Amino acid sequence: MDLKDEIQRVRLWVNQIGNFWLRLVWHFVHLLVRSWYLGVGVANVIESYLISSGLLRRYRFIDVGKLRYLAIVVESDDACQISKVIQLLQWLQAFGVKHLCLYDTEGVLKKSKESILAKLKNATLFEEADERDPLLDQKHMTLEFASITDGKEAVAKGGNLLFMKYLKLANSGAEQKEQIFTEANLTEALRAVGYGGPEPDLLLVYGPARCHLGFPAWRIRYTEIIHMGPLKSMRYGSLVKAIYKFTMVRQNYGT
Amino acid sequence: MGTLCGSRLSELFGSLGSFFRKCMFCILSMGPIPNHFAFIMDGNRRYGKKEKMEEGAGHRAGFSVLMSMLKYCYELGVTHVTIYAFSIENFKRKPDEVQNLMDLILEKIDGLLKEESLVNKYGIRVYFIGNLKLLSEPVRVASEKVMKATANNTKCVLLICIAYTSCDEIVQAVHESCKNKWEEIQPCNSHKSCNGRIEEVDGKNIDDGIGHSVQELSGVQANDLRATRASTFCNDVAQGVESTDNGSGVVGHDAVHGSCDKWGEVQSLEASITGDGVIPYVKREKLAVNPSILKVVDIERHMYMSVAPNPDVLIRSSGETRLSNFLLWQTSNCLLYSPNALWPDMRLWHLVWAVLDFQRNHSYFEKKRKQF
C-alpha cells in the first residue's frame, strides 16, 4: 500500500511539474504572438502615414462610387468616445462616402444620435433623407443608427407579421398558406415593421477583435468585413487602405 | 531496398510530425480551446487552375485537406465542426460543375459509413444542415442514412452545410415557428374557455378575432409587382389586426391604417432606384405589430443549426473577408479569421494560429456572450 501511495504521489508531482512547464511555454508562445502583432501594428502605422501623405501612388485615386453603403461597427465601450466617432464620420464625409450605418450592440450611438448629427455638417438621418432633393450637395451624407435590437428581434417582428397572414390563410383553408414564407416576403415584412435598411457593401469593425457583434444578419450576406482595430487608435491611412481593398474585390456570389 | 528506405523514412517523418503535433496541442490546451469551429472552404477552383489540374481535381485536393483539418480539430478537443460544403447559390454554377460536385459529395458521404472512416474512429455524429429537399434523391438518401447510422455517436459532431444559406435557414425557421404556434393555438379554436396558450396576446382570446377576420378576408392573390404585394400584405395585416383589436389597446388601429395608406406612396417612391444604386428608404412608418406571438427563442429553436452551440471561430480560406450567407445568425460573438491561403493550401499552423487568436480574445468574447 505504501508503495502504491508513493507511486501515486510521484505521478501527481510529475504531472504538476509537467503542467507548470507547459503553462510557461504557453505564456511564452503568447508573448511571441503579442510581439508579432506589435510589429504588425508598427508597420501599419508607418504604412498609414505614407498613405495619408499621398506618397503611395495607388491610394491616391480611389473610386469611392463603388461603395454604395458603408457600415461601421463600434465596440460599445469605445462608442462613448463621441469625438472620435465624429472625427471618423468627418473623414468618411470628406472621402466622399454618401450613405452610412453606425452600429453598436448596446445602442450607445443611437442615444447620441442628436449630438452626432448636430456636430456634422451636411448629414441627415437615412430615414428622413430624400434622394430626389436637388439641393443636396455632393458631400451630403445620410446616417442610419442601429443596435442589436435591429437584428434578431427585428426578424421576430417580421415573422409575427407573416404569422398573422398565415393565420388568416390557415383559417380560410387556403392551400397557399405555406408559400408565403419566402425570402422576398420576409424582406417586405421587415420593411413593413421598420427594419428594411439596405445591405452594406463594406463593414468596418472598430473593436478588439474581428467580429460583426450582431449586426442585422439579414443585411450582411455578401458584406466585406474588415477589422480596423480599437477606435482610439484609428488612422485615416488605414481607412483609405480598407476602402481601396474593397474596391479591388471581385465577388462571384456563389456561382 | 530504396523504396523500403523511402517508406521507412516517410513513416518516421509521419511519426515525428504526429509527435510534434501532440506536443503543440498539449501546450495549446493550457488555454481555452474553442468548442465549435466553422470552415468556409474557399479557393478549390483557384487552386486547381494554379496547379494546372483537370476540372474538379481542386475539390478533391480540398477534400483531403478537410480530412486533415477534421482530424486536427478532434485531436485538439474541439467538439463541433461545421463546414460549408455547398451553398444554394452554388446551384447557379455550370450544370457539369454542379454534377461533378454532387458526385464527389455522394462518393464522400458513402465513404463516411466505412469502418475505417474518421467518423467511426472519433465517434462523430454527423448532421446534414440545409434545405435537403433541393438535393437530388441519391444524395439526400445517402445523407439521411449517414445521419441515422451516426445518431448514437456522442464524442463529437460534424455539421455539413449542404444546400444551405443563412437567409433560407432563417425563413425556414420562421416558417416552422409559425406552423408550431398555429398547432398550439388549434385546440383553443374549439374550446373558448382555453386561455392558457394565449397569454402573450394580453390575455385576449384570439380565436374569435381570427374567425371574424376570415369572414372579411377575400383571399390574397399572388402578385409579382412588389408594390401591389406589399400593399396587399399591409392591408391583410390591417384587416387581421383590426379584427383582433376590440379597444384593448392590442394594436394602434389608426397607426396601422395610417401606415397602410402611406404604404402605396412609400412603394412608388421605393420603386425607383437612385443613380448611386441605393434604394431610398424614405418616409417609412413602423407598423406597430402586436401581439408578438413569435419570439427570438422560438425562431432559434427551429433553426437547422439549433443542434449545435454557436461557433467560436469561423475560418474562411483564400483571404476573402465576407461570410457569403453562412451562419450569419449564429456568428454574433464569433471570431472571424481569413487566412490568405487557398483551402487546399491550408495547413496545421493556420489552425494553430486561429486557436491562439481565439485564446487572445477569449475573455472579450466571454464578456460579450454574458451580456447578450
XYZ file of C-alpha atoms in Angstrom:
627
model
C 0.000 0.000 0.000
C 2.791 2.451 0.893
C 4.500 1.740 -2.390
C 1.279 2.378 -4.298
C 0.745 5.663 -2.414
C 4.345 6.658 -3.158
C 3.909 5.905 -6.861
C 0.665 7.907 -6.873
C 2.395 10.854 -5.151
C 5.294 10.789 -7.599
C 2.842 10.689 -10.525
C 0.962 13.723 -9.197
C 4.228 15.566 -8.649
C 5.436 14.789 -12.186
C 2.047 15.947 -13.542
C 2.264 19.221 -11.665
C 5.828 19.869 -12.862
C 4.782 18.968 -16.395
C 1.778 21.317 -16.255
C 3.959 24.093 -14.851
C 6.410 23.846 -17.741
C 3.616 23.536 -20.312
C 1.946 26.640 -18.913
C 5.276 28.502 -19.044
C 5.734 27.514 -22.696
C 2.106 28.559 -23.390
C 2.758 32.019 -21.944
C 5.973 32.257 -23.967
C 4.128 31.335 -27.188
C 1.546 34.040 -26.459
C 4.357 36.516 -25.783
C 5.728 35.726 -29.252
C 2.237 36.206 -30.759
C 1.861 39.550 -28.974
C 5.287 40.654 -30.275
C 4.237 39.667 -33.784
C 1.064 41.782 -33.547
C 3.104 44.660 -32.127
C 5.397 44.508 -35.133
C 2.424 44.360 -37.500
C 0.932 47.356 -35.668
C 4.113 49.413 -36.148
C 4.210 48.503 -39.844
C 0.549 49.564 -40.166
C 1.265 52.931 -38.533
C 4.110 53.601 -40.970
C 2.022 52.494 -43.945
C -0.906 54.625 -42.753
C 1.373 57.665 -42.551
C 2.647 57.036 -46.083
C -0.918 56.684 -47.402
C -2.126 59.878 -45.636
C 0.773 61.871 -47.028
C -0.007 60.676 -50.569
C 3.360 59.021 -51.073
C 1.849 55.672 -52.080
C 0.512 56.265 -55.580
C -2.112 53.540 -55.774
C -4.088 55.001 -52.863
C -4.348 58.468 -54.412
C -7.293 57.839 -56.733
C -9.989 55.540 -55.367
C -13.377 55.005 -56.977
C -15.500 55.565 -53.873
C -18.615 55.315 -56.059
C -18.341 51.530 -55.793
C -19.066 51.870 -52.085
C -22.822 52.420 -52.126
C -23.438 51.700 -48.442
C -20.896 51.518 -45.642
C -21.472 50.139 -42.151
C -19.318 50.913 -39.126
C -19.479 48.584 -36.126
C -18.071 50.106 -32.957
C -17.437 48.299 -29.693
C -19.994 49.819 -27.270
C -17.346 50.685 -24.664
C -15.499 52.726 -27.318
C -18.697 54.251 -28.722
C -18.835 56.608 -25.719
C -15.923 58.500 -27.300
C -18.267 60.615 -29.392
C -15.496 62.982 -30.516
C -13.656 60.039 -32.086
C -16.832 58.863 -33.798
C -17.439 62.351 -35.182
C -13.849 62.557 -36.447
C -14.280 59.232 -38.225
C -17.511 60.433 -39.828
C -15.840 63.660 -40.942
C -13.048 61.654 -42.610
C -15.621 59.495 -44.385
C -17.629 62.525 -45.436
C -14.512 64.221 -46.850
C -13.643 60.984 -48.626
C -16.990 61.027 -50.400
C -18.948 58.287 -48.606
C -22.644 59.092 -49.027
C -24.588 56.508 -47.024
C -23.531 55.063 -43.730
C -24.873 52.875 -40.940
C -23.447 53.245 -37.443
C -23.899 50.196 -35.262
C -23.002 49.258 -31.719
C -24.512 46.417 -29.701
C -25.875 48.408 -26.776
C -27.292 51.342 -28.763
C -24.885 53.967 -27.328
C -24.587 55.590 -30.761
C -28.382 55.612 -31.176
C -28.681 57.543 -27.912
C -26.047 60.036 -29.112
C -27.750 60.441 -32.492
C -28.759 64.078 -31.954
C -25.351 65.256 -30.781
C -23.598 63.450 -33.650
C -25.890 64.982 -36.264
C -25.540 68.405 -34.657
C -21.743 68.314 -34.923
C -21.664 67.115 -38.535
C -22.366 69.466 -41.419
C -24.487 68.141 -44.273
C -25.647 64.974 -42.589
C -29.190 63.724 -42.124
C -30.873 60.601 -40.900
C -31.188 57.981 -43.625
C -34.906 57.603 -42.925
C -35.501 61.302 -43.421
C -33.360 61.834 -46.485
C -34.963 62.462 -49.831
C -32.659 61.420 -52.667
C -34.606 63.495 -55.146
C -33.863 66.752 -53.363
C -31.715 68.741 -55.852
C -30.416 70.972 -53.056
C -28.357 68.114 -51.615
C -24.716 68.713 -52.473
C -22.016 66.178 -53.272
C -20.707 65.997 -49.709
C -24.092 65.267 -48.163
C -24.162 62.123 -46.060
C -27.058 60.089 -44.686
C -26.672 58.267 -41.382
C -28.530 55.266 -40.068
C -28.169 54.214 -36.423
C -28.608 50.591 -35.455
C -28.148 48.324 -32.454
C -28.714 44.697 -31.511
C -32.498 45.143 -31.420
C -32.398 45.737 -35.187
C -31.135 42.188 -35.689
C -32.807 39.069 -34.296
C -35.687 40.904 -32.630
C -36.482 42.626 -35.901
C -36.682 39.230 -37.634
C -39.073 38.077 -34.887
C -41.261 41.142 -35.557
C -41.203 40.463 -39.291
C -42.020 36.847 -38.529
C -45.034 37.960 -36.480
C -46.347 39.822 -39.489
C -46.010 36.692 -41.598
C -47.634 34.655 -38.831
C -50.719 36.818 -38.837
C -51.037 36.371 -42.573
C -50.523 32.628 -42.104
C -53.320 32.503 -39.521
C -55.791 34.145 -41.893
C -54.921 31.801 -44.741
C -54.944 28.756 -42.471
C -58.410 29.515 -41.192
C -59.758 30.142 -44.645
C -58.369 26.752 -45.645
C -56.196 28.294 -48.358
C -53.623 25.860 -49.746
C -51.030 28.561 -50.459
C -50.500 29.416 -46.793
C -47.140 27.590 -46.718
C -45.963 29.568 -49.755
C -45.918 32.924 -48.005
C -42.627 32.031 -46.341
C -40.087 33.275 -48.860
C -37.010 35.493 -48.522
C -38.757 38.206 -50.531
C -41.791 38.197 -48.229
C -39.661 38.301 -45.106
C -37.722 41.244 -46.566
C -41.036 43.016 -47.203
C -42.245 42.187 -43.702
C -39.031 43.618 -42.235
C -39.588 46.813 -44.200
C -43.176 46.984 -43.021
C -42.081 46.873 -39.374
C -39.372 49.458 -39.951
C -36.239 47.339 -40.350
C -35.675 47.457 -44.070
C -32.242 49.103 -44.301
C -30.038 48.241 -47.295
C -27.245 45.662 -47.297
C -23.880 47.310 -46.678
C -21.114 46.617 -49.224
C -18.424 47.036 -46.577
C -18.463 46.708 -42.799
C -15.585 48.189 -40.781
C -15.187 46.844 -37.235
C -13.634 49.148 -34.641
C -13.005 46.945 -31.646
C -10.543 44.473 -30.173
C -11.473 41.560 -32.467
C -12.835 40.857 -35.940
C -16.489 40.091 -35.306
C -19.702 41.692 -36.579
C -21.138 41.816 -32.997
C -24.709 41.014 -34.027
C -25.134 43.416 -36.960
C -28.511 42.506 -38.545
C -27.869 39.096 -40.086
C -30.383 39.644 -42.880
C -28.258 42.507 -44.248
C -24.711 41.081 -44.348
C -24.962 38.163 -46.793
C -22.128 39.358 -49.048
C -20.730 42.242 -46.997
C -16.930 42.503 -46.808
C -15.949 42.618 -43.119
C -12.674 44.342 -42.221
C -11.172 44.708 -38.751
C -9.761 48.189 -38.095
C -8.527 47.801 -34.514
C -9.705 49.811 -31.487
C -11.413 53.158 -32.123
C -8.861 55.034 -30.020
C -6.067 54.107 -32.458
C -7.996 54.764 -35.682
C -5.977 56.246 -38.549
C -7.002 57.954 -41.761
C -4.497 55.963 -43.823
C -5.893 52.626 -42.577
C -9.386 53.789 -43.527
C -8.222 54.662 -47.048
C -6.476 51.282 -47.361
C -9.626 49.401 -46.260
C -11.792 51.224 -48.818
C -9.145 50.706 -51.533
C -9.008 46.953 -50.833
C -12.787 46.808 -51.027
C -12.789 48.439 -54.474
C -10.372 45.730 -55.691
C -12.555 42.802 -54.580
C -14.340 40.691 -57.173
C -17.281 38.606 -55.968
C -18.763 35.538 -57.639
C -21.814 35.376 -55.344
C -21.522 31.609 -55.203
C -21.523 30.993 -58.953
C 15.748 -1.566 -50.945
C 15.423 2.070 -51.999
C 11.614 2.067 -51.731
C 11.788 0.280 -48.370
C 14.114 3.012 -47.060
C 11.878 5.658 -48.569
C 8.707 4.288 -46.961
C 10.515 3.852 -43.591
C 11.707 7.465 -43.782
C 8.246 8.773 -44.548
C 6.874 6.675 -41.656
C 9.484 8.230 -39.394
C 8.632 11.733 -40.562
C 4.939 10.929 -40.117
C 5.532 9.780 -36.521
C 7.732 12.802 -35.786
C 5.061 15.070 -37.226
C 2.390 13.383 -35.145
C 4.558 13.671 -32.003
C 5.255 17.359 -32.679
C 1.550 17.971 -33.295
C 0.617 16.267 -29.983
C 3.173 18.428 -28.117
C 1.769 21.542 -29.756
C -1.779 20.559 -28.770
C -0.659 19.881 -25.168
C 0.717 23.425 -24.999
C -2.412 24.937 -26.581
C -4.609 23.018 -24.121
C -3.169 25.132 -21.283
C -5.558 27.831 -22.511
C -9.223 27.737 -23.572
C -9.944 25.601 -26.646
C -12.815 26.561 -28.966
C -15.832 24.243 -28.712
C -17.004 24.880 -32.241
C -15.041 25.623 -35.418
C -16.720 26.602 -38.694
C -14.960 26.460 -42.067
C -15.726 28.092 -45.416
C -13.599 26.022 -47.780
C -12.937 28.678 -50.397
C -10.355 28.505 -53.178
C -10.570 24.951 -54.550
C -11.189 26.064 -58.145
C -8.420 28.683 -57.984
C -6.044 26.036 -56.587
C -6.916 23.695 -59.460
C -6.164 26.454 -62.001
C -2.945 27.449 -60.190
C -1.651 23.837 -60.179
C -2.917 23.289 -63.725
C -5.135 20.413 -62.627
C -8.071 18.999 -64.540
C -11.601 20.165 -63.794
C -12.792 19.048 -60.361
C -9.354 17.991 -59.126
C -9.104 21.118 -56.970
C -12.146 19.971 -54.992
C -10.601 16.536 -54.417
C -7.411 18.153 -53.135
C -9.601 20.291 -50.906
C -11.332 17.202 -49.548
C -8.091 15.615 -48.329
C -7.168 18.876 -46.573
C -10.625 18.833 -44.977
C -9.986 15.333 -43.581
C -6.681 16.531 -42.081
C -8.331 19.604 -40.550
C -11.105 17.480 -39.028
C -8.512 15.103 -37.568
C -6.573 18.021 -36.048
C -9.742 19.568 -34.608
C -10.934 16.391 -32.949
C -7.409 15.615 -31.600
C -7.287 19.099 -30.118
C -10.569 18.521 -28.313
C -12.923 20.599 -30.460
C -16.382 19.037 -30.080
C -18.239 20.601 -33.017
C -17.041 21.332 -36.548
C -19.249 22.898 -39.233
C -18.269 23.017 -42.890
C -19.856 24.930 -45.759
C -19.932 22.188 -48.362
C -22.473 23.537 -50.847
C -24.467 26.767 -50.919
C -27.906 27.185 -52.531
C -26.194 29.866 -54.654
C -23.764 27.217 -55.976
C -26.650 25.608 -57.890
C -26.266 28.529 -60.307
C -22.842 27.225 -61.442
C -22.438 25.369 -64.719
C -24.502 22.130 -64.671
C -21.377 19.986 -65.297
C -19.593 21.522 -62.349
C -22.641 21.104 -60.092
C -22.961 17.458 -61.162
C -19.244 16.818 -60.519
C -19.566 18.343 -57.063
C -22.671 16.299 -56.274
C -20.907 13.123 -57.439
C -17.921 13.943 -55.223
C -20.214 14.707 -52.276
C -22.102 11.414 -52.784
C -18.829 9.480 -53.018
C -17.534 11.056 -49.794
C -20.855 10.625 -47.935
C -20.760 6.901 -48.775
C -17.137 6.854 -47.581
C -18.213 8.172 -44.166
C -20.016 4.928 -43.439
C -16.963 2.742 -43.961
C -15.361 1.083 -40.928
C -12.025 2.859 -41.221
C -13.540 6.304 -41.730
C -12.877 9.294 -39.489
C -16.466 9.162 -38.288
C -16.053 5.772 -36.674
C -12.512 6.433 -35.439
C -13.525 9.529 -33.481
C -17.147 8.628 -32.709
C -18.524 11.550 -34.717
C -22.216 12.267 -35.042
C -22.939 13.715 -38.481
C -25.683 16.194 -39.324
C -26.526 17.434 -42.788
C -27.701 21.013 -42.420
C -29.681 22.786 -45.110
C -32.682 22.582 -47.381
C -32.171 18.901 -48.195
C -35.289 18.881 -50.405
C -33.213 20.752 -53.009
C -30.754 17.865 -53.317
C -31.060 15.013 -55.783
C -32.544 11.832 -54.344
C -29.340 9.737 -54.156
C -27.523 12.466 -52.188
C -30.496 13.080 -49.903
C -30.993 9.371 -49.218
C -27.255 8.863 -48.547
C -27.151 11.819 -46.153
C -30.207 10.560 -44.241
C -28.567 7.149 -43.998
C -25.392 8.627 -42.508
C -27.362 10.750 -40.026
C -29.285 7.680 -38.880
C -26.145 5.495 -38.681
C -24.233 8.016 -36.567
C -27.141 9.096 -34.367
C -25.733 7.245 -31.353
C -22.215 8.700 -31.580
C -21.593 11.078 -28.725
C -17.931 12.113 -28.721
C -18.049 14.910 -31.283
C -20.214 16.388 -34.008
C -19.703 17.206 -37.682
C -22.235 19.526 -39.311
C -22.126 19.527 -43.091
C -23.959 22.515 -44.555
C -25.308 21.451 -47.922
C -27.942 23.309 -49.968
C -27.656 25.911 -47.242
C -27.818 29.660 -46.962
C -28.359 31.627 -43.783
C -31.311 33.554 -45.221
C -33.014 30.309 -46.262
C -32.381 28.916 -42.777
C -33.978 31.981 -41.156
C -37.031 31.788 -43.447
C -37.440 28.061 -42.740
C -37.123 28.700 -39.010
C -39.798 31.418 -39.153
C -41.993 29.033 -41.175
C -41.601 26.187 -38.686
C -42.187 28.536 -35.738
C -45.414 29.794 -37.320
C -46.621 26.250 -38.012
C -45.760 25.301 -34.445
C -47.631 28.291 -32.982
C -50.612 27.548 -35.231
C -50.710 23.967 -33.928
C -50.570 25.264 -30.350
C -53.475 27.602 -30.975
C -55.542 24.972 -32.847
C -57.117 23.176 -29.855
C -58.092 26.606 -28.443
C -60.251 27.261 -31.506
C -62.715 24.640 -30.401
C -62.618 25.410 -26.663
C -63.479 29.016 -25.950
C -62.510 28.747 -22.304
C -58.939 27.860 -23.268
C -56.832 30.934 -22.489
C -53.696 29.248 -21.249
C -51.771 29.388 -24.550
C -52.597 32.914 -25.468
C -51.388 34.923 -22.547
C -48.903 36.586 -24.921
C -51.865 38.265 -26.591
C -52.503 40.350 -23.488
C -54.773 37.638 -22.160
C -57.207 38.066 -25.023
C -58.812 35.162 -26.738
C -57.565 35.398 -30.324
C -59.743 32.712 -31.889
C -62.839 34.938 -32.036
C -60.743 37.530 -33.791
C -59.406 35.043 -36.299
C -62.870 33.696 -37.116
C -64.155 37.195 -37.627
C -61.297 38.224 -39.886
C -61.679 35.125 -42.046
C -65.199 36.181 -42.985
C -63.933 39.619 -44.007
C -60.957 38.448 -45.997
C -61.386 37.831 -49.669
C -58.120 35.986 -50.009
C -54.703 37.011 -51.205
C -53.646 36.863 -54.818
C -50.021 36.100 -55.554
C -48.597 39.079 -57.415
C -45.229 39.792 -58.999
C -45.411 43.545 -58.526
C -43.672 44.431 -55.274
C -45.842 47.456 -54.653
C -49.081 45.545 -55.038
C -47.824 42.656 -52.921
C -46.633 44.936 -50.182
C -49.838 46.901 -50.051
C -51.907 43.702 -50.111
C -49.661 42.410 -47.340
C -50.195 45.558 -45.377
C -53.958 45.555 -45.900
C -54.163 41.961 -44.746
C -52.293 42.894 -41.623
C -54.549 45.884 -41.117
C -57.692 43.789 -41.518
C -56.434 40.996 -39.317
C -55.196 43.385 -36.681
C -58.382 45.442 -36.804
C -60.436 42.340 -36.144
C -58.444 41.412 -33.081
C -58.458 44.920 -31.708
C -61.543 45.430 -29.593
C -60.281 48.526 -27.864
C -57.971 46.569 -25.595
C -55.007 48.503 -26.954
C -53.522 45.411 -28.578
C -52.526 47.492 -31.564
C -52.712 51.096 -32.628
C -55.662 50.816 -35.014
C -55.205 54.248 -36.568
C -51.450 53.802 -36.767
C -51.850 50.612 -38.768
C -54.408 52.072 -41.148
C -52.422 55.281 -41.452
C -49.373 53.210 -42.300
C -51.254 51.226 -44.923
C -52.478 54.436 -46.590
C -48.913 55.666 -46.797
C -47.684 52.282 -47.956
C -48.662 52.844 -51.572
C -46.843 56.180 -51.504
C -43.752 54.570 -49.992
C -43.776 51.774 -52.546
C -43.966 54.104 -55.540
C -41.038 56.094 -54.145
C -39.072 52.938 -53.476
C -39.769 51.558 -56.925
C -37.136 53.920 -58.325
C -33.524 53.186 -57.635
C -31.243 56.193 -57.305
C -28.237 56.849 -59.511
C -25.788 55.567 -56.913
C -27.695 52.315 -56.659
C -29.243 52.911 -53.253
C -32.944 52.341 -52.906
C -34.271 55.317 -50.940
C -35.567 54.340 -47.567
C -37.906 57.266 -47.236
C -40.813 58.069 -45.077
C -41.476 54.578 -43.853
C -43.758 54.120 -40.932
C -43.114 51.456 -38.385
C -46.147 49.237 -38.207
C -46.779 48.614 -34.552
C -47.386 44.903 -34.709
C -48.780 43.407 -31.552
C -49.266 40.734 -30.321
C -45.666 39.463 -30.514
C -46.536 35.806 -30.540
C -43.336 34.761 -32.238
C -40.203 35.385 -30.199
C -36.481 35.141 -30.994
C -36.218 31.999 -28.860
C -38.934 30.312 -30.969
C -37.114 31.093 -34.202
C -33.760 29.923 -32.768
C -35.310 26.649 -31.661
C -36.318 25.896 -35.241
C -33.039 26.818 -36.916
C -31.211 23.995 -38.703
C -28.172 24.844 -36.549
C -30.053 24.561 -33.247
C -28.428 21.117 -32.810
C -25.095 22.793 -32.013
C -23.861 25.725 -29.919
C -22.865 28.914 -31.769
C -19.436 28.738 -33.416
C -16.426 30.199 -31.586
C -14.191 30.651 -34.632
C -15.140 30.910 -38.312
C -12.298 30.388 -40.778
C -12.668 31.378 -44.409
C -9.690 30.457 -46.551
C -8.348 32.353 -49.592
C -8.344 35.700 -47.803
C -11.918 36.697 -48.665
C -13.496 38.744 -45.903
C -17.210 38.059 -46.407
C -19.441 35.378 -44.908
C -21.327 34.608 -48.140
C -24.631 33.813 -46.434
C -23.080 31.369 -43.950
C -24.078 31.285 -40.255
C -24.966 34.990 -40.241
C -27.398 34.480 -37.335
C -25.004 32.366 -35.241
C -21.817 34.451 -35.535
C -22.727 37.485 -33.384
C -19.901 36.665 -30.970
C -17.686 34.587 -33.201
C -14.087 35.364 -34.106
C -13.722 35.672 -37.887
C -10.384 34.626 -39.343
C -9.452 34.868 -43.035
C -6.009 33.457 -43.834
C -4.776 34.173 -47.375
C -4.093 30.513 -48.184
C -6.436 28.790 -50.633
C -8.312 25.899 -48.999
C -6.108 23.078 -50.400
C -3.049 25.051 -49.153
C -4.360 25.229 -45.569
C -2.090 23.543 -43.020
C -1.900 22.780 -39.300
C -0.261 26.092 -38.461
C -3.281 28.040 -39.809
C -5.459 26.149 -37.336
C -2.941 26.717 -34.528
C -2.882 30.449 -35.313
C -6.719 30.558 -35.205
C -6.671 28.883 -31.770
C -4.031 31.345 -30.488
C -6.130 34.258 -31.779
C -9.192 32.783 -30.067
C -7.259 32.464 -26.792
C -6.075 36.096 -27.031
C -9.672 37.310 -27.393
C -11.389 34.724 -25.190
C -12.154 36.974 -22.214
C -13.592 39.650 -24.540
C -15.960 37.192 -26.215
C -16.970 35.646 -22.888
C -17.938 39.117 -21.656
C -19.952 39.717 -24.853
C -21.765 36.377 -24.564
C -22.768 37.071 -20.970
C -24.124 40.488 -21.952
C -26.356 39.187 -24.757
